[in-house]
Amino acid sequence: MSAPSMTLYHNPLSPFVRKVMVLLHETGQQDRVALQNCVLTPVAPDLPLIDDNPLSKIPALRLADGNVIHDSRVILDYLDHQHVGNPLIPREGSARWRRLTLASLADGIMDAAVLVRYEVALRAPEKHWDEWLDGQRDKIRRALALLEKDAIAELTSHFDVAAISVACALGYLDLRHPDLEWRESNPQLAAWYFEVSQRPSMVATMPKV
């Protein structure tokens, strides 16, 4: 077995990192990537990461030639061009834009969920901005409602960039925001997630607190 040719700035609790890890498992590329663990917050950046990504955000992927790409969407697109199987991001046409739009909706759920996590976990309770927290949680609820109403058949049809992103978003809600009880209002989404969460790629990347 050859040594990994790429390095991923990684934290297993990040839903954005998990998307990359799931795709690596789904495409059989996990042995090509070494993991460099990062522990960071908005006020405590990871210094080695800053050298490769001045935004100090994960994931970031150092390629074999030393160049670094970042943002999970960019990394997923890059890695999807590095395997010989069927692409997990459609290359062209309306399917490409639809699947990327669903993935973007999932990313928005993750964004809002991470922001709520930071506000609740890092700021003193007396400094919490309750209206802002409610606004972020409402974004999550609206996005889930849209997926429940319009996207179940599409998510079921392929485990691709859209399904990976939605599954990782739901996994993060379970991890950090069980109080949202998202399954109660979204039974079809809950049933779909129950099935896909048993995929080997999802089991292998399950975050553990």
Coordinates of C-alpha atoms in Angstrom, one line a residue:
M1 CA 0.0 0.0 0.0
S2 CA 1.4 3.4 -1.0
A3 CA 1.7 6.3 1.4
P4 CA -1.1 8.9 1.4
S5 CA -0.5 11.6 -1.2
M6 CA -2.8 14.2 0.3
T7 CA -3.4 15.6 3.8
L8 CA -6.8 16.7 5.1
Y9 CA -7.1 19.2 7.9
H10 CA -9.7 17.3 9.9
N11 CA -11.9 17.2 13.0
P12 CA -14.3 14.3 13.1
L13 CA -17.0 16.4 14.8
S14 CA -17.2 18.8 11.9
P15 CA -20.1 18.0 9.5
F16 CA -18.2 19.7 6.7
V17 CA -15.2 17.4 7.3
R18 CA -17.5 14.4 7.5
K19 CA -18.9 15.1 4.0
V20 CA -15.4 14.8 2.7
M21 CA -14.7 11.6 4.6
V22 CA -17.9 10.0 3.4
L23 CA -17.1 10.8 -0.2
L24 CA -13.6 9.3 0.3
H25 CA -15.1 6.1 1.6
E26 CA -17.8 6.0 -1.1
T27 CA -15.1 6.3 -3.8
G28 CA -12.5 4.1 -2.2
Q29 CA -10.0 7.0 -1.8
Q30 CA -9.6 7.1 2.0
D31 CA -6.1 5.5 1.9
R32 CA -4.9 8.4 -0.3
V33 CA -5.5 11.0 2.4
A34 CA -3.6 11.5 5.7
L35 CA -5.6 13.2 8.5
Q36 CA -4.2 16.1 10.4
N37 CA -6.3 16.8 13.4
C38 CA -7.4 20.3 14.2
V39 CA -9.1 21.8 17.2
L40 CA -10.3 25.3 16.6
T41 CA -13.0 27.8 17.4
P42 CA -13.6 31.3 15.9
V43 CA -11.5 32.8 18.7
A44 CA -8.9 30.1 18.9
P45 CA -7.5 29.3 15.4
D46 CA -5.3 26.4 14.6
L47 CA -1.9 27.9 13.8
P48 CA -0.6 25.2 11.4
L49 CA -3.9 25.5 9.5
I50 CA -3.5 29.2 9.1
D51 CA -0.4 28.7 7.1
D52 CA -2.4 26.7 4.5
N53 CA -5.8 28.5 4.9
P54 CA -5.8 32.0 6.2
L55 CA -9.5 31.7 7.0
S56 CA -8.6 29.0 9.6
K57 CA -11.5 26.9 8.5
I58 CA -11.8 23.2 8.0
P59 CA -11.8 21.1 5.9
A60 CA -8.7 22.1 3.9
L61 CA -6.9 19.6 1.6
R62 CA -3.2 19.8 0.8
L63 CA -2.6 18.1 -2.5
A64 CA 0.4 16.0 -3.6
D65 CA 1.9 19.0 -5.3
G66 CA 1.7 21.1 -2.1
N67 CA -1.2 23.3 -3.2
V68 CA -4.1 23.6 -0.8
I69 CA -7.8 23.8 -1.6
H70 CA -10.5 24.5 0.9
D71 CA -14.2 24.7 1.4
S72 CA -15.9 21.3 1.5
R73 CA -17.7 22.0 -1.8
V74 CA -14.5 22.6 -3.6
I75 CA -12.8 19.6 -2.0
L76 CA -15.7 17.3 -2.9
D77 CA -15.6 18.5 -6.5
Y78 CA -11.9 17.9 -6.7
L79 CA -12.0 14.4 -5.2
D80 CA -14.9 13.4 -7.4
H81 CA -12.6 13.9 -10.3
Q82 CA -10.0 11.6 -8.8
H83 CA -11.7 8.2 -9.0
V84 CA -12.8 6.0 -11.8
G85 CA -16.4 5.2 -10.7
N86 CA -19.6 7.0 -11.5
P87 CA -19.4 10.7 -10.5
L88 CA -21.1 11.7 -7.3
I89 CA -21.5 15.2 -8.7
P90 CA -23.3 15.3 -12.1
R91 CA -20.9 16.8 -14.6
E92 CA -23.4 18.8 -16.6
G93 CA -27.1 19.6 -17.2
S94 CA -30.0 20.3 -15.0
A95 CA -29.1 17.3 -12.7
R96 CA -25.9 19.0 -11.8
W97 CA -27.5 22.2 -10.6
R98 CA -30.3 20.5 -8.8
R99 CA -28.0 18.2 -6.9
L100 CA -25.7 21.0 -6.0
T101 CA -28.6 23.1 -4.9
L102 CA -29.8 20.4 -2.5
A103 CA -26.2 20.1 -1.2
S104 CA -26.1 23.8 -0.7
L105 CA -29.4 23.6 1.3
A106 CA -27.8 21.0 3.5
D107 CA -24.7 23.2 3.9
G108 CA -27.0 26.0 5.0
I109 CA -28.4 23.7 7.7
M110 CA -24.9 22.9 8.9
D111 CA -23.9 26.6 8.9
A112 CA -26.9 27.6 11.0
A113 CA -26.4 24.6 13.3
V114 CA -22.6 25.3 13.8
L115 CA -23.4 29.0 14.6
V116 CA -26.0 28.0 17.2
R117 CA -23.5 25.6 18.7
Y118 CA -20.8 28.3 19.0
E119 CA -23.3 30.8 20.5
V120 CA -24.5 28.4 23.1
A121 CA -21.2 26.6 23.9
L122 CA -18.8 29.6 23.9
R123 CA -20.8 32.6 25.2
A124 CA -22.0 33.0 28.7
P125 CA -25.8 32.4 29.0
E126 CA -26.5 36.0 29.9
K127 CA -24.9 37.1 26.6
H128 CA -26.9 34.8 24.4
W129 CA -28.9 36.6 21.6
D130 CA -32.1 34.7 21.8
E131 CA -33.8 36.2 18.8
W132 CA -30.7 35.5 16.7
L133 CA -30.6 31.9 17.9
D134 CA -34.3 31.5 17.1
G135 CA -33.6 32.8 13.6
Q136 CA -30.9 30.3 13.0
R137 CA -33.1 27.4 14.3
D138 CA -35.9 28.6 12.0
K139 CA -33.6 28.4 9.0
I140 CA -32.9 24.8 9.9
R141 CA -36.6 24.0 10.3
R142 CA -37.5 25.7 7.0
A143 CA -34.8 23.8 5.1
L144 CA -35.8 20.5 6.6
A145 CA -39.4 21.1 5.7
L146 CA -38.5 21.8 2.1
L147 CA -36.4 18.6 1.9
E148 CA -39.4 16.7 3.5
K149 CA -41.8 18.1 1.0
D150 CA -39.8 18.2 -2.3
A151 CA -36.7 16.1 -2.1
I152 CA -37.3 12.6 -0.6
A153 CA -37.5 10.8 -4.0
E154 CA -34.4 12.5 -5.2
L155 CA -32.4 11.8 -2.1
T156 CA -33.5 8.1 -2.3
S157 CA -32.5 7.8 -5.9
H158 CA -28.7 8.3 -5.5
F159 CA -26.3 8.5 -2.6
D160 CA -24.4 11.4 -4.2
V161 CA -23.3 14.9 -3.2
A162 CA -26.8 15.9 -2.3
A163 CA -27.6 12.8 -0.2
I164 CA -24.2 12.9 1.4
S165 CA -24.6 16.5 2.4
V166 CA -28.1 16.1 3.8
A167 CA -27.1 12.9 5.7
C168 CA -24.1 14.7 7.3
A169 CA -26.3 17.7 8.2
L170 CA -28.9 15.5 9.9
G171 CA -26.1 13.6 11.7
Y172 CA -24.8 16.9 13.1
L173 CA -28.3 17.9 14.3
D174 CA -28.4 14.6 16.2
L175 CA -24.9 15.2 17.6
R176 CA -25.3 18.8 18.7
H177 CA -29.0 19.7 18.6
P178 CA -31.2 16.8 19.7
D179 CA -33.5 19.4 21.3
L180 CA -34.7 20.3 17.8
E181 CA -36.4 16.9 17.5
W182 CA -36.3 17.2 13.8
R183 CA -37.8 13.7 13.2
E184 CA -41.2 14.6 14.6
S185 CA -42.0 17.1 11.8
N186 CA -40.1 15.2 9.0
P187 CA -41.0 11.5 9.2
Q188 CA -40.1 10.8 5.5
L189 CA -36.7 12.4 6.0
A190 CA -36.3 10.5 9.3
A191 CA -37.0 7.2 7.5
W192 CA -34.6 8.0 4.7
Y193 CA -31.9 8.9 7.2
F194 CA -32.4 5.7 9.2
E195 CA -31.6 3.8 6.0
V196 CA -28.6 5.8 4.8
S197 CA -27.0 6.1 8.2
Q198 CA -26.3 2.3 8.0
R199 CA -24.1 2.7 4.9
P200 CA -20.5 1.7 5.7
S201 CA -19.3 5.2 4.8
M202 CA -21.7 6.7 7.3
V203 CA -20.9 4.2 10.0
A204 CA -17.2 4.7 9.6
T205 CA -17.4 8.5 9.9
M206 CA -19.9 8.6 12.8
P207 CA -18.7 11.3 15.1
K208 CA -18.0 10.4 18.7
V209 CA -18.0 13.0 21.5

